[in-house]
PDB file of C-alpha atoms in Angstrom:
ATOM      1  CA  MET Y   1     305.822-245.432 152.929  1.00 89.00           C
ATOM      2  CA  ASP Y   2     305.510-249.078 153.698  1.00 89.00           C
ATOM      3  CA  PRO Y   3     302.135-249.314 155.526  1.00 90.00           C
ATOM      4  CA  ARG Y   4     303.809-251.490 158.167  1.00 92.00           C
ATOM      5  CA  HIS Y   5     305.615-248.346 159.342  1.00 94.00           C
ATOM      6  CA  ALA Y   6     302.465-246.271 159.872  1.00 94.00           C
ATOM      7  CA  GLU Y   7     302.379-246.787 163.644  1.00 95.00           C
ATOM      8  CA  THR Y   8     306.068-245.893 163.956  1.00 96.00           C
ATOM      9  CA  ALA Y   9     305.616-242.711 161.899  1.00 95.00           C
ATOM     10  CA  ALA Y  10     302.557-241.788 163.969  1.00 96.00           C
ATOM     11  CA  ALA Y  11     304.530-242.296 167.208  1.00 97.00           C
ATOM     12  CA  LEU Y  12     307.370-240.086 165.928  1.00 96.00           C
ATOM     13  CA  PHE Y  13     304.916-237.298 165.100  1.00 95.00           C
ATOM     14  CA  ALA Y  14     303.082-237.745 168.425  1.00 96.00           C
ATOM     15  CA  ARG Y  15     306.338-237.311 170.326  1.00 96.00           C
ATOM     16  CA  SER Y  16     307.231-234.240 168.269  1.00 95.00           C
ATOM     17  CA  ASP Y  17     303.733-232.784 168.649  1.00 95.00           C
ATOM     18  CA  GLU Y  18     304.185-232.749 172.426  1.00 95.00           C
ATOM     19  CA  GLY Y  19     306.969-230.165 171.985  1.00 94.00           C
ATOM     20  CA  GLY Y  20     306.952-226.615 170.709  1.00 93.00           C
ATOM     21  CA  LEU Y  21     307.563-227.273 167.016  1.00 93.00           C
ATOM     22  CA  PRO Y  22     303.891-227.458 165.899  1.00 93.00           C
ATOM     23  CA  ARG Y  23     303.008-224.345 167.875  1.00 92.00           C
ATOM     24  CA  ASP Y  24     305.966-222.430 166.431  1.00 90.00           C
ATOM     25  CA  LEU Y  25     304.903-223.473 162.933  1.00 91.00           C
ATOM     26  CA  GLY Y  26     301.304-222.373 163.553  1.00 91.00           C
ATOM     27  CA  VAL Y  27     299.979-225.915 163.135  1.00 93.00           C
ATOM     28  CA  THR Y  28     296.403-226.309 164.381  1.00 92.00           C
ATOM     29  CA  SER Y  29     295.810-229.891 163.263  1.00 93.00           C
ATOM     30  CA  ARG Y  30     297.739-232.797 161.752  1.00 93.00           C
ATOM     31  CA  SER Y  31     296.391-235.943 160.060  1.00 95.00           C
ATOM     32  CA  LEU Y  32     298.456-238.744 158.538  1.00 95.00           C
ATOM     33  CA  PHE Y  33     297.092-241.048 155.848  1.00 94.00           C
ATOM     34  CA  SER Y  34     298.401-243.973 153.860  1.00 92.00           C
ATOM     35  CA  PHE Y  35     296.989-245.140 150.546  1.00 91.00           C
ATOM     36  CA  HIS Y  36     298.543-247.922 148.473  1.00 89.00           C
ATOM     37  CA  GLY Y  37     302.038-247.161 149.700  1.00 86.00           C
ATOM     38  CA  LEU Y  38     301.670-243.389 149.552  1.00 88.00           C
ATOM     39  CA  TYR Y  39     302.006-241.333 152.701  1.00 89.00           C
ATOM     40  CA  MET Y  40     299.883-238.207 152.937  1.00 91.00           C
ATOM     41  CA  HIS Y  41     300.268-235.577 155.592  1.00 91.00           C
ATOM     42  CA  LEU Y  42     297.487-233.030 156.019  1.00 91.00           C
ATOM     43  CA  VAL Y  43     298.544-230.059 158.099  1.00 90.00           C
ATOM     44  CA  GLU Y  44     296.106-227.325 158.963  1.00 89.00           C
ATOM     45  CA  SER Y  45     297.803-224.069 159.820  1.00 89.00           C
ATOM     46  CA  GLY Y  46     298.021-220.407 159.075  1.00 82.00           C
ATOM     47  CA  PRO Y  47     298.763-219.330 155.507  1.00 81.00           C
ATOM     48  CA  ASP Y  48     302.474-218.850 156.129  1.00 85.00           C
ATOM     49  CA  LEU Y  49     303.415-222.484 156.864  1.00 85.00           C
ATOM     50  CA  PRO Y  50     305.836-222.835 153.911  1.00 82.00           C
ATOM     51  CA  SER Y  51     307.886-219.834 155.034  1.00 85.00           C
ATOM     52  CA  ARG Y  52     307.766-220.944 158.676  1.00 87.00           C
ATOM     53  CA  LEU Y  53     309.067-224.373 157.642  1.00 86.00           C
ATOM     54  CA  GLU Y  54     312.080-222.734 156.048  1.00 84.00           C
ATOM     55  CA  GLY Y  55     312.759-220.982 159.352  1.00 85.00           C
ATOM     56  CA  VAL Y  56     312.874-224.163 161.453  1.00 88.00           C
ATOM     57  CA  ARG Y  57     315.041-226.378 159.270  1.00 86.00           C
ATOM     58  CA  ASP Y  58     318.064-225.776 161.501  1.00 89.00           C
ATOM     59  CA  ARG Y  59     316.253-226.507 164.771  1.00 93.00           C
ATOM     60  CA  PRO Y  60     317.384-229.691 166.529  1.00 95.00           C
ATOM     61  CA  ASP Y  61     313.804-230.910 167.114  1.00 94.00           C
ATOM     62  CA  TYR Y  62     312.968-230.500 163.420  1.00 92.00           C
ATOM     63  CA  ALA Y  63     316.175-232.252 162.327  1.00 92.00           C
ATOM     64  CA  GLU Y  64     315.580-235.092 164.784  1.00 95.00           C
ATOM     65  CA  LEU Y  65     312.033-235.698 163.501  1.00 94.00           C
ATOM     66  CA  ASN Y  66     313.067-235.378 159.859  1.00 90.00           C
ATOM     67  CA  ASN Y  67     315.986-237.802 160.275  1.00 92.00           C
ATOM     68  CA  ALA Y  68     313.879-240.337 162.178  1.00 95.00           C
ATOM     69  CA  LEU Y  69     311.100-240.238 159.568  1.00 93.00           C
ATOM     70  CA  ALA Y  70     313.602-240.653 156.722  1.00 91.00           C
ATOM     71  CA  ARG Y  71     314.062-244.274 157.813  1.00 94.00           C
ATOM     72  CA  TYR Y  72     310.392-244.986 157.108  1.00 93.00           C
ATOM     73  CA  ILE Y  73     309.179-242.428 154.561  1.00 90.00           C
ATOM     74  CA  THR Y  74     310.894-241.664 151.279  1.00 86.00           C
ATOM     75  CA  PRO Y  75     310.227-238.686 148.984  1.00 83.00           C
ATOM     76  CA  TYR Y  76     307.697-239.261 146.223  1.00 81.00           C
ATOM     77  CA  ASP Y  77     310.201-237.858 143.717  1.00 80.00           C
ATOM     78  CA  PRO Y  78     313.692-238.228 145.214  1.00 80.00           C
ATOM     79  CA  GLU Y  79     315.277-236.603 142.138  1.00 84.00           C
ATOM     80  CA  THR Y  80     313.767-233.206 142.966  1.00 82.00           C
ATOM     81  CA  TRP Y  81     313.389-233.425 146.760  1.00 79.00           C
ATOM     82  CA  ARG Y  82     315.049-230.561 148.619  1.00 79.00           C
ATOM     83  CA  GLY Y  83     312.609-230.195 151.505  1.00 76.00           C
ATOM     84  CA  PRO Y  84     308.941-230.322 152.579  1.00 74.00           C
ATOM     85  CA  ARG Y  85     307.958-227.536 150.190  1.00 75.00           C
ATOM     86  CA  ASP Y  86     308.735-229.912 147.297  1.00 77.00           C
ATOM     87  CA  ALA Y  87     306.058-232.323 148.492  1.00 75.00           C
ATOM     88  CA  MET Y  88     303.281-229.844 149.247  1.00 78.00           C
ATOM     89  CA  ALA Y  89     300.065-230.324 147.374  1.00 79.00           C
ATOM     90  CA  HIS Y  90     298.302-227.309 145.915  1.00 80.00           C
ATOM     91  CA  ARG Y  91     294.579-227.054 146.561  1.00 81.00           C
ATOM     92  CA  PHE Y  92     292.674-226.456 143.363  1.00 87.00           C
ATOM     93  CA  TYR Y  93     289.129-226.708 144.733  1.00 85.00           C
ATOM     94  CA  GLN Y  94     287.399-226.267 148.062  1.00 82.00           C
ATOM     95  CA  TRP Y  95     283.715-226.259 148.840  1.00 85.00           C
ATOM     96  CA  PRO Y  96     282.689-224.716 152.127  1.00 80.00           C
ATOM     97  CA  PRO Y  97     279.156-225.688 153.116  1.00 73.00           C
ATOM     98  CA  ALA Y  98     276.610-222.872 153.629  1.00 69.00           C
ATOM     99  CA  GLY Y  99     276.849-221.233 157.023  1.00 69.00           C
ATOM    100  CA  SER Y 100     280.462-222.179 157.666  1.00 64.00           C
TER     101      SER Y 100
END
């Protein structure tokens, strides 16, 4: 993502987050980051987010957001991109502080 498009991407997500899509996906929090041209999207949700994403791909609000973002954000590896699942990071370490 070109960092100049960060505000536009944030506005697109903000508009979408006002609707029912995040709730239907079980999203509890969303954070967007940029780092040297990379776009990172941290979504906190229930454990079934990947399967829920598959279930909303045909929804008009999902398609509208996805199409709008495509003008500003390109897949990290366009050769293998089929959908959001292809860009999901896999946590390999987490440290919860004592008492949490």
